[in-house]
Coordinates of C-alpha atoms and ligand atoms in Angstrom, one line a residue:
X1 CA 75.7 172.3 146.7
X2 CA 75.9 168.8 147.6
X3 CA 78.8 168.0 150.1
X4 CA 79.2 164.5 147.6
X5 CA 81.8 164.4 145.5
X6 CA 81.1 166.4 142.1
X7 CA 81.0 164.1 138.6
X8 CA 82.8 166.6 136.4
X9 CA 82.4 165.5 132.5
X10 CA 84.7 167.2 129.3
X11 CA 83.3 167.0 126.3
X12 CA 86.3 166.7 123.7
X13 CA 90.9 166.1 124.4
X14 CA 92.1 169.2 122.6
X15 CA 94.5 171.6 124.3
X16 CA 90.8 173.4 126.1
X17 CA 89.4 170.1 127.5
X18 CA 93.0 168.5 128.7
X19 CA 94.5 171.5 130.2
X20 CA 90.8 171.6 132.1
X21 CA 91.1 168.2 133.2
X22 CA 94.7 168.1 133.9
X23 CA 94.2 172.1 136.1
X24 CA 90.7 170.4 138.3
X25 CA 92.7 167.5 139.4
X26 CA 95.4 169.9 140.3
X27 CA 92.7 171.5 142.7
X28 CA 91.4 167.6 143.6
X29 CA 88.7 167.1 142.0
X30 CA 88.8 163.7 141.8
X31 CA 85.9 162.7 138.7
X32 CA 86.6 163.7 135.9
X33 CA 86.3 162.3 132.6
X34 CA 86.9 163.3 129.6
X35 CA 85.1 162.2 126.4
X36 CA 86.4 162.5 123.0
X37 CA 85.0 161.9 119.6
X38 CA 88.0 160.8 117.8
X39 CA 90.5 158.0 117.5
X40 CA 92.8 160.4 118.8
X41 CA 94.2 163.1 121.9
X42 CA 95.1 166.7 120.7
X43 CA 92.0 168.2 118.4
X44 CA 94.0 171.0 116.8
X45 CA 97.3 169.9 117.5
X46 CA 98.1 167.1 115.9
X47 CA 100.6 165.3 113.7
X48 CA 100.7 162.8 110.2
X49 CA 103.4 161.3 109.5
X50 CA 104.8 162.0 105.7
X51 CA 108.0 159.7 104.4
X52 CA 110.0 158.7 107.6
X53 CA 109.0 162.0 109.9
X54 CA 105.8 163.2 111.5
X55 CA 104.9 166.9 110.3
X56 CA 102.5 168.9 112.4
X57 CA 99.2 169.7 110.3
X58 CA 97.5 171.4 112.7
X59 CA 99.3 174.4 115.2
X60 CA 102.9 174.3 115.1
X61 CA 104.4 178.3 115.7
X62 CA 104.0 179.5 119.4
X63 CA 103.0 182.7 119.3
X64 CA 104.3 184.2 121.7
X65 CA 108.1 183.1 123.5
X66 CA 107.2 185.5 126.6
X67 CA 107.3 184.2 129.9
X68 CA 103.3 184.9 130.2
X69 CA 102.8 182.3 127.9
X70 CA 101.7 178.9 129.3
X71 CA 102.5 177.1 125.9
X72 CA 105.9 178.6 126.1
X73 CA 106.7 178.5 129.5
X74 CA 105.3 174.3 129.4
X75 CA 107.9 173.9 126.9
X76 CA 110.3 175.3 127.5
X77 CA 110.8 173.9 130.8
X78 CA 110.9 170.9 129.9
X79 CA 114.1 171.6 127.8
X80 CA 112.3 170.9 124.3
X81 CA 113.1 174.8 123.4
X82 CA 116.7 174.4 123.7
X83 CA 117.7 172.8 120.2
X84 CA 114.8 175.0 117.8
X85 CA 116.6 175.2 114.3
X86 CA 117.8 178.5 112.8
X87 CA 113.8 180.3 110.5
X88 CA 116.2 180.1 107.4
X89 CA 116.9 183.6 104.4
X90 CA 113.6 184.3 103.3
X91 CA 112.9 184.9 99.4
X92 CA 111.1 186.4 97.5
X93 CA 110.0 185.9 93.2
X94 CA 107.8 187.0 91.0
X95 CA 105.4 186.2 88.6
X96 CA 108.0 187.4 85.5
X97 CA 110.2 184.4 86.7
X98 CA 112.8 186.2 88.6
X99 CA 113.6 186.7 92.1
X100 CA 113.5 189.5 93.6
X101 CA 115.8 191.6 96.1
X102 CA 115.5 190.2 99.3
X103 CA 115.9 193.7 101.2
X104 CA 113.5 195.9 99.0
X105 CA 111.2 193.1 99.3
X106 CA 111.1 193.0 103.3
X107 CA 111.2 196.7 103.5
X108 CA 108.0 197.0 102.1
X109 CA 107.0 193.6 103.7
X110 CA 107.6 195.6 107.5
X111 CA 106.1 198.5 106.0
X112 CA 102.5 196.4 105.1
X113 CA 102.9 194.5 108.3
X114 CA 103.0 197.6 110.4
X115 CA 99.7 199.4 108.3
X116 CA 97.8 195.5 108.7
X117 CA 98.8 194.9 112.4
X118 CA 96.4 197.1 113.6
X119 CA 95.6 197.1 117.3
X120 CA 92.9 199.8 118.1
X121 CA 88.6 200.0 118.3
X122 CA 86.6 200.3 115.3
X123 CA 84.0 198.0 114.8
X124 CA 81.9 199.2 112.0
X125 CA 85.5 198.8 109.5
X126 CA 86.9 196.0 108.1
X127 CA 90.9 195.3 107.7
X128 CA 90.4 195.7 104.2
X129 CA 88.8 199.2 104.4
X130 CA 91.8 200.2 106.7
X131 CA 94.6 198.4 105.0
X132 CA 93.0 199.8 101.1
X133 CA 92.9 203.8 102.8
X134 CA 96.4 202.9 104.7
X135 CA 98.7 201.3 101.7
X136 CA 97.2 204.2 99.4
X137 CA 98.5 206.8 100.8
X138 CA 102.1 205.8 101.4
X139 CA 101.9 204.3 97.2
X140 CA 100.1 207.5 96.6
X141 CA 103.3 209.6 98.1
X142 CA 105.9 207.3 95.9
X143 CA 107.1 209.0 92.5
X144 CA 108.7 206.6 90.8
X145 CA 106.7 204.2 88.9
X146 CA 108.7 200.6 89.5
X147 CA 108.6 201.6 92.5
X148 CA 105.0 202.4 93.6
X149 CA 104.3 198.8 91.6
X150 CA 107.0 197.0 93.7
X151 CA 104.9 198.1 96.8
X152 CA 101.9 197.9 95.7
X153 CA 102.2 194.1 94.8
X154 CA 104.6 193.4 98.5
X155 CA 101.7 195.1 99.9
X156 CA 99.3 193.2 98.7
X157 CA 101.1 189.9 99.5
X158 CA 101.4 191.1 103.0
X159 CA 97.3 191.1 102.7
X160 CA 97.2 187.6 101.6
X161 CA 99.3 186.1 103.8
X162 CA 97.0 187.6 106.6
X163 CA 94.4 185.9 104.9
X164 CA 96.4 182.8 106.0
X165 CA 97.2 183.5 109.5
X166 CA 93.5 184.4 109.4
X167 CA 91.8 181.6 108.3
X168 CA 89.8 184.1 106.1
X169 CA 88.2 184.6 102.6
X170 CA 88.4 188.7 102.3
X171 CA 90.2 191.3 104.3
X172 CA 87.0 193.1 103.7
X173 CA 85.0 190.7 106.2
X174 CA 87.9 191.2 109.1
X175 CA 86.6 193.5 111.4
X176 CA 89.6 195.8 112.4
X177 CA 88.4 195.1 115.9
X178 CA 90.1 191.6 115.9
X179 CA 92.8 192.5 117.8
X180 CA 90.8 195.2 120.1
X181 CA 91.4 193.2 123.1
X182 CA 94.1 190.8 122.2
X183 CA 97.0 189.8 125.0
X184 CA 100.6 190.1 122.8
X185 CA 102.6 188.1 124.7
X186 CA 106.1 188.4 122.0
X187 CA 107.5 187.8 119.0
X188 CA 106.4 183.7 117.4
X189 CA 108.2 180.9 117.1
X190 CA 107.9 178.4 114.5
X191 CA 108.7 175.1 116.0
X192 CA 108.1 172.4 113.8
X193 CA 107.7 168.7 115.5
X194 CA 107.1 169.7 118.7
X195 CA 103.6 171.1 119.4
X196 CA 102.0 168.1 120.1
X197 CA 104.4 167.3 123.4
X198 CA 102.1 169.7 124.9
X199 CA 99.1 167.3 124.4
X200 CA 101.7 164.5 126.4
X201 CA 102.4 167.4 128.7
X202 CA 99.2 167.7 129.4
X203 CA 98.2 164.2 129.5
X204 CA 101.3 163.5 132.0
X205 CA 99.8 161.9 135.6
X206 CA 96.1 162.4 133.8
X207 CA 94.2 158.5 134.6
X208 CA 94.6 156.7 130.9
X209 CA 90.6 155.3 132.3
X210 CA 89.7 158.6 132.7
X211 CA 89.9 159.5 128.8
X212 CA 87.2 157.9 126.8
X213 CA 88.6 158.0 122.8
X214 CA 85.9 157.1 119.7
X215 CA 83.2 159.0 122.7
X216 CA 81.3 161.4 120.3
X217 CA 79.0 162.8 122.5
X218 CA 75.5 163.4 120.7
X219 CA 73.4 164.9 123.1
X220 CA 73.8 167.1 126.2
X221 CA 70.7 167.2 128.8
X222 CA 70.9 169.7 131.6
X223 CA 68.9 171.1 134.0
X224 CA 67.1 168.0 134.7
X225 CA 67.3 165.3 137.7
X226 CA 68.7 161.8 136.4
X227 CA 70.0 159.6 138.7
X228 CA 72.1 156.5 139.1
X229 CA 73.5 154.4 142.0
X230 CA 76.2 156.7 143.7
X231 CA 78.4 153.7 145.3
X232 CA 81.0 153.6 142.2
X233 CA 84.6 153.1 141.1
X234 CA 84.6 152.4 137.8
X235 CA 85.0 156.4 135.8
X236 CA 81.4 156.2 134.5
X237 CA 78.1 155.3 134.9
X238 CA 75.1 153.5 132.9
X239 CA 71.7 155.1 133.0
X240 CA 69.0 155.2 135.6
X241 CA 68.6 152.9 138.0
X242 CA 64.9 153.6 138.8
X243 CA 64.7 150.7 140.9
X244 CA 67.0 151.6 143.5
X245 CA 66.7 152.1 146.8
X246 CA 65.8 155.5 147.6
X247 CA 68.9 156.3 149.8
X248 CA 71.0 155.5 147.6
X249 CA 70.4 157.2 144.3
X250 CA 72.3 160.2 143.9
X251 CA 70.8 163.3 141.4
X252 CA 72.7 164.8 138.8
X253 CA 71.6 167.7 136.8
X254 CA 73.6 166.6 133.9
X255 CA 73.1 163.5 131.2
X256 CA 75.8 163.4 128.8
X257 CA 74.4 161.3 125.8
X258 CA 76.6 160.0 123.2
X259 CA 76.6 158.2 119.8
X260 CA 77.5 154.6 120.8
X261 CA 73.8 155.0 123.7
X262 CA 75.6 155.4 126.8
X263 CA 74.7 157.4 128.8
X264 CA 76.8 159.9 131.7
X265 CA 75.2 161.7 134.2
X266 CA 77.3 164.6 135.6
X267 CA 77.0 167.9 138.2
X268 CA 79.2 169.9 135.2
X269 CA 79.7 169.4 132.2
X270 CA 82.7 171.2 130.3
X271 CA 82.2 171.4 126.8
X272 CA 85.4 172.6 124.5
X273 CA 84.0 171.5 120.9
X274 CA 85.3 174.1 118.7
X275 CA 83.4 176.9 117.1
X276 CA 82.9 174.6 113.6
X277 CA 81.2 172.5 115.1
X278 CA 78.8 174.2 117.6
X279 CA 77.7 175.8 114.6
X280 CA 76.3 172.5 112.9
X281 CA 75.3 171.0 116.1
X282 CA 74.6 173.3 118.8
X283 CA 71.1 173.2 117.8
X284 CA 70.5 169.7 118.1
X285 CA 73.8 168.9 120.9
X286 CA 71.6 171.0 124.3
X287 CA 68.3 170.2 125.5
X288 CA 67.0 172.8 126.7
X289 CA 68.0 174.6 123.5
X290 CA 71.6 177.2 124.8
X291 CA 69.9 180.0 125.3
X292 CA 69.0 182.6 122.7
X293 CA 72.1 185.0 122.8
X294 CA 74.4 181.9 123.4
X295 CA 72.9 181.2 119.6
X296 CA 73.6 184.5 117.9
X297 CA 76.7 184.3 119.0
X298 CA 77.6 181.2 117.2
X299 CA 76.0 182.2 114.5
X300 CA 78.1 185.5 114.3
X301 CA 81.4 184.5 114.8
X302 CA 82.8 183.2 112.0
X303 CA 85.1 179.8 111.8
X304 CA 88.2 180.1 109.5
X305 CA 90.3 177.8 106.5
X306 CA 94.0 177.2 106.4
X307 CA 95.1 174.0 104.3
X308 CA 98.5 173.4 105.2
X309 CA 100.4 171.3 101.7
X310 CA 102.6 169.2 102.4
X311 CA 105.4 168.9 99.9
X312 CA 108.4 165.8 99.3
X313 CA 111.0 166.1 97.2
X314 CA 114.1 163.3 96.8
X315 CA 116.4 165.6 96.5
X316 CA 116.0 170.2 97.0
X317 CA 115.2 172.5 94.5
X318 CA 116.2 175.5 96.7
X319 CA 119.5 176.2 98.5
X320 CA 120.6 175.0 102.1
X321 CA 119.3 178.2 103.9
X322 CA 117.0 178.8 102.1
X323 CA 113.2 179.7 105.4
X324 CA 110.2 180.8 102.6
X325 CA 109.4 181.3 99.6
X326 CA 107.4 183.9 98.7
X327 CA 105.8 184.4 95.6
X328 CA 105.1 187.9 94.4
X329 CA 102.0 189.1 91.6
X330 CA 103.7 192.1 90.1
X331 CA 99.9 192.8 89.4
X332 CA 98.1 192.6 93.2
X333 CA 97.2 195.3 94.4
X334 CA 96.4 196.1 98.0
X335 CA 93.2 197.2 97.5
X336 CA 91.2 194.3 97.6
X337 CA 92.9 191.7 98.8
X338 CA 90.6 188.6 98.7
X339 CA 90.7 185.1 97.4
X340 CA 89.0 183.6 94.3
X341 CA 88.4 180.0 93.6
X342 CA 88.4 180.6 90.0
X343 CA 92.0 180.7 90.6
X344 CA 93.0 179.4 93.4
X345 CA 96.5 179.1 92.4
X346 CA 97.1 183.3 92.6
X347 CA 96.5 182.3 96.9
X348 CA 99.6 179.3 97.1
X349 CA 101.9 183.1 97.6
X350 CA 103.2 181.4 100.7
X351 CA 105.9 178.3 101.0
X352 CA 108.1 177.5 104.3
X353 CA 110.4 175.2 104.3
X354 CA 111.0 172.4 106.8
X355 CA 113.7 172.8 109.0
X356 CA 116.4 170.5 109.8
X357 CA 116.6 168.7 106.9
X358 CA 118.2 165.7 109.0
X359 CA 114.8 165.6 111.0
X360 CA 112.7 166.3 107.7
X361 CA 114.2 165.1 104.5
X362 CA 113.1 167.9 102.1
X363 CA 109.9 169.4 102.5
X364 CA 108.2 172.6 101.2
X365 CA 104.5 173.5 103.3
X366 CA 102.2 175.5 101.1
X367 CA 99.9 177.5 102.7
X368 CA 96.4 179.1 101.4
X369 CA 93.4 179.9 103.1
X370 CA 90.0 180.2 103.2
X371 CA 87.7 179.2 100.8
X372 CA 90.9 177.6 98.8
X373 CA 92.1 176.2 101.7
X374 CA 88.3 174.4 101.6
X375 CA 88.9 174.0 98.0
X376 CA 92.5 172.5 97.5
X377 CA 90.7 169.8 99.6
X378 CA 88.5 168.9 97.3
X379 CA 91.4 168.6 95.0
X380 CA 93.5 164.7 94.1
X381 CA 97.3 164.6 95.7
X382 CA 98.0 164.3 91.3
X383 CA 95.9 167.5 90.5
X384 CA 97.8 168.9 93.6
X385 CA 100.8 167.9 92.9
X386 CA 100.5 169.4 89.0
X387 CA 99.2 172.3 89.5
X388 CA 101.6 173.4 92.2
X389 CA 104.2 172.3 90.6
X390 CA 103.9 174.8 87.1
X391 CA 103.0 177.6 89.5
X392 CA 107.0 177.0 91.1
X393 CA 108.1 176.8 88.0
X394 CA 107.1 180.2 86.5
X395 CA 108.1 182.1 89.7
X396 CA 111.2 180.4 90.1
X397 CA 112.2 180.4 85.9
X398 CA 113.1 177.0 86.5
X399 CA 111.5 174.2 84.3
X400 CA 113.9 171.2 85.8
X401 CA 111.8 172.1 89.2
X402 CA 110.1 168.0 89.7
X403 CA 107.3 166.3 91.1
X404 CA 106.7 166.0 94.8
X405 CA 107.4 162.7 95.6
X406 CA 104.8 163.2 98.4
X407 CA 102.0 165.6 99.1
X408 CA 99.6 165.8 102.1
X409 CA 97.5 167.7 102.3
X410 CA 95.3 169.0 105.7
X411 CA 91.6 168.2 105.7
X412 CA 90.1 170.6 108.6
X413 CA 87.2 171.5 106.7
X414 CA 86.1 168.5 106.1
X415 CA 87.1 167.0 110.2
X416 CA 83.9 166.4 111.1
X417 CA 85.0 166.5 114.6
X418 CA 86.6 170.2 113.6
X419 CA 85.2 171.8 110.7
X420 CA 87.6 174.9 110.4
X421 CA 90.7 175.9 111.8
X422 CA 90.0 178.5 114.0
X423 CA 87.7 181.6 114.8
X424 CA 87.8 185.2 113.6
X425 CA 85.9 187.8 114.2
X426 CA 83.6 189.4 110.8
X427 CA 83.1 193.8 110.5
X428 CA 80.4 194.8 112.9
X429 CA 81.3 192.1 115.6
X430 CA 83.0 193.1 118.8
X431 CA 85.2 190.5 120.7
X432 CA 83.3 190.7 123.6
X433 CA 80.6 188.5 121.9
X434 CA 83.4 185.4 123.2
X435 CA 82.4 186.3 126.3
X436 CA 78.6 185.9 126.1
X437 CA 80.6 182.3 124.1
X438 CA 81.6 181.5 127.6
X439 CA 79.0 181.6 130.1
X440 CA 78.2 179.0 131.7
X441 CA 74.3 177.9 132.3
X442 CA 72.4 177.8 135.0
X443 CA 69.6 175.8 135.5
X444 CA 66.6 175.9 137.4
X445 CA 65.5 172.2 138.6
X446 CA 68.6 171.0 140.5
X447 CA 69.0 171.7 144.0
X448 CA 73.5 171.4 142.3
X449 CA 71.1 174.5 139.3
X450 CA 74.8 176.4 139.1
X451 CA 77.5 175.8 136.6
X452 CA 75.5 172.7 135.2
X453 CA 77.7 173.6 131.5
X454 CA 80.7 175.8 131.1
X455 CA 82.2 176.6 127.9
X456 CA 85.9 176.5 127.1
X457 CA 87.0 176.9 124.0
X458 CA 89.8 179.5 121.5
X459 CA 87.1 180.5 120.2
X460 CA 85.9 181.0 123.6
X461 CA 88.9 184.1 124.7
X462 CA 88.1 187.1 122.9
X463 CA 92.4 188.0 124.7
X464 CA 94.3 184.9 122.9
X465 CA 91.4 183.0 120.3
X466 CA 92.8 181.5 117.3
X467 CA 96.2 180.2 119.5
X468 CA 97.2 177.0 121.8
X469 CA 97.6 179.4 124.3
X470 CA 94.3 180.9 124.0
X471 CA 92.3 177.3 124.3
X472 CA 94.7 176.2 127.3
X473 CA 93.9 179.6 129.5
X474 CA 90.2 178.8 128.5
X475 CA 90.4 175.2 130.0
X476 CA 91.9 176.5 133.1
X477 CA 89.5 179.3 133.9
X478 CA 86.4 176.6 133.5
X479 CA 89.0 174.7 135.9
X480 CA 89.3 177.6 138.0
X481 CA 85.5 179.0 137.8
X482 CA 84.9 175.1 139.2
X483 CA 86.8 175.1 141.9
X484 CA 85.8 178.5 143.2
X485 CA 82.5 177.5 143.2
X486 CA 83.9 174.6 145.6
X487 CA 86.0 176.4 147.3
X488 CA 89.2 174.5 146.6
X489 CA 91.9 176.2 148.0
X490 CA 94.8 174.9 147.1
X491 CA 96.6 176.2 144.7
X492 CA 97.6 175.3 141.2
X493 CA 101.1 174.7 139.8
X494 CA 100.4 176.2 137.3
X495 CA 98.9 179.4 137.4
X496 CA 100.6 182.5 135.4
X497 CA 100.2 186.0 135.4
X498 CA 98.1 186.7 132.6
X499 CA 95.6 184.0 133.3
X500 CA 94.3 186.1 136.0
X501 CA 92.9 188.6 134.0
X502 CA 91.2 185.9 131.1
Ligands
LIG1 C1 95.9 173.7 110.3 C2 96.1 174.4 111.7 C3 97.3 175.3 112.6 C4 97.2 176.1 113.3 N1 98.1 177.1 113.8 C5 98.4 176.9 115.0 C6 100.0 178.0 115.8 O1 100.8 177.7 114.9 N2 99.9 178.2 116.8 C7 98.5 178.4 117.5 O2 99.0 179.0 118.7 N3 97.7 178.4 117.3 C8 97.3 177.4 115.6 N4 96.4 176.9 115.1 C9 94.6 177.1 116.8 C10 94.9 176.2 117.9 O3 95.5 174.6 117.5 C11 94.2 175.7 118.3 O4 93.3 177.3 118.8 C12 93.4 174.9 119.1 O5 94.1 173.6 119.2 C13 92.3 174.4 119.9 O6 91.8 174.0 121.0 P1 90.5 173.5 121.9 O7 91.1 172.9 122.9 O8 89.8 174.8 122.0 O9 90.3 173.1 119.9 P2 89.8 171.7 119.2 O10 91.3 171.2 119.5 O11 89.2 171.0 117.6 O12 89.5 170.3 120.7 C14 87.9 170.4 120.4 C15 87.9 168.3 120.9 O13 86.5 167.7 120.9 C16 86.3 166.9 119.9 N5 85.3 166.9 119.5 C17 84.8 167.9 119.0 N6 82.8 167.5 119.0 C18 82.9 166.4 119.3 C19 81.8 165.8 120.3 N7 80.6 165.7 119.8 N8 82.3 165.0 121.5 C20 83.6 164.6 121.4 N9 83.9 165.5 121.1 C21 84.0 165.9 120.0 C22 87.5 167.0 119.0 O14 87.5 165.8 118.2 C23 89.2 167.7 119.3 O15 89.4 166.8 119.6 C24 95.9 176.5 114.5 C25 94.4 175.4 114.3 C26 94.9 174.9 112.9 C27 93.4 173.9 112.6

């Protein structure tokens, strides 16, 4: 270990990258630079303007309203959660064009949820297989034909909603083991329009000149010996200075090359790019290549997609107390919950109302999972608008539902710097592989061998993948790892009890 200040570069200014950078500063590391490919910070915590409102195109639920959840704590502490609007009432409609009794639907929905939210371990089995068996047991015990049909169709709806939670296209492709290591941090809280405040909080006190936007990293050369003149106040360094005198030359084991040609030398780089980007780029991004076992994990893990389609109306056609509109197909069965691109609208079964109206206007969000999300990303606003309007007319049973005045469909799969929404475990893959993804790389050449390349991001957290808090805690984990390496003893302010477990 050299005695100069370590130079640390963080790749990606999503929640993981910003949390790592903030915590490194708290530990007293003063040479930390964040490189972000896009022109905005936040990554998958993102907003867009719809009408006069600012809506969340990425995360909008806090998954866990307990003190264990650092995202909840941070937002609560800053007073942002004091005025969360009521969720509103659930409503259910059938494809026969009538409203379904909410108590009956809710009871069946609750029963379905308790069967699908399995938290044991069984790597060989799929969630679909498990859910089909469990629901069949319940359905078989029901004598009344109508009741049986109703239960089946609601159980199928639960399965489809689960596909949105996971971002997948087929329950039979998802590992039943998915939540074996998961930390349950409590109920979810919908915080429309507020999640981006987390990004602002993470950026507080971080020097603006150390956050470089539009810096797409194209190569990470590690296990090398790259040199540059040491005296500098500038955040970033340029290329090699072979002519510099011997005693002034510092050697760095890592060289990060940006698409614009800039080269940045570092002792450590924390890579936080999404699993989707790793899948597309890992084989060319790292020189030397990543170890085979890490490449295998990147290949094995799945990176799903969801689409959020924001529909803004002149007037609401739903009652003012409505929070969600769920659409039930009476012929649906839970045994084969999967999507079918040819019938993509069949997977537009869940709409939520953006509340409160005073803040967002009359806006519905239509949600769809997996390959249907991939498909709708390619459709025009007019195509979506017409198809969804006809769909809603059929279920709600009234022909005067208007076309939305504006529409906004998220495009996470086509986003070059994300390539999907979140990770999930396919059948046969154990969550422990995420630990392999999180393993730092150790070099062999340079005296600073250890921790040359570190990895953070939601996909590296078997206990919380797919969540904002997972991303945040993965960033903290890597900052802690470097702090331990340099024997930094100052206790950071942001440690929570869960961090000690991850
Ligand atoms: C539609 C949607 C809804 C979601 N809903 C929820 C929710 O309600 N609750 C919840 O807890 N979680 C939710 N999530 C998941 C949550 O948003 C993510 O788990 C989390 O934000 C991931 O953060 P990250 O830092 O790991 O990755 P990212 O946010 O992907 O950050 C990685 C950053 O790296 C940058 N980057 C990529 N390539 C390069 C490169 N070559 N060079 C430099 N920079 C690069 C990217 O631009 C990005 O800013 C949702 C996600 C999506 C997309």
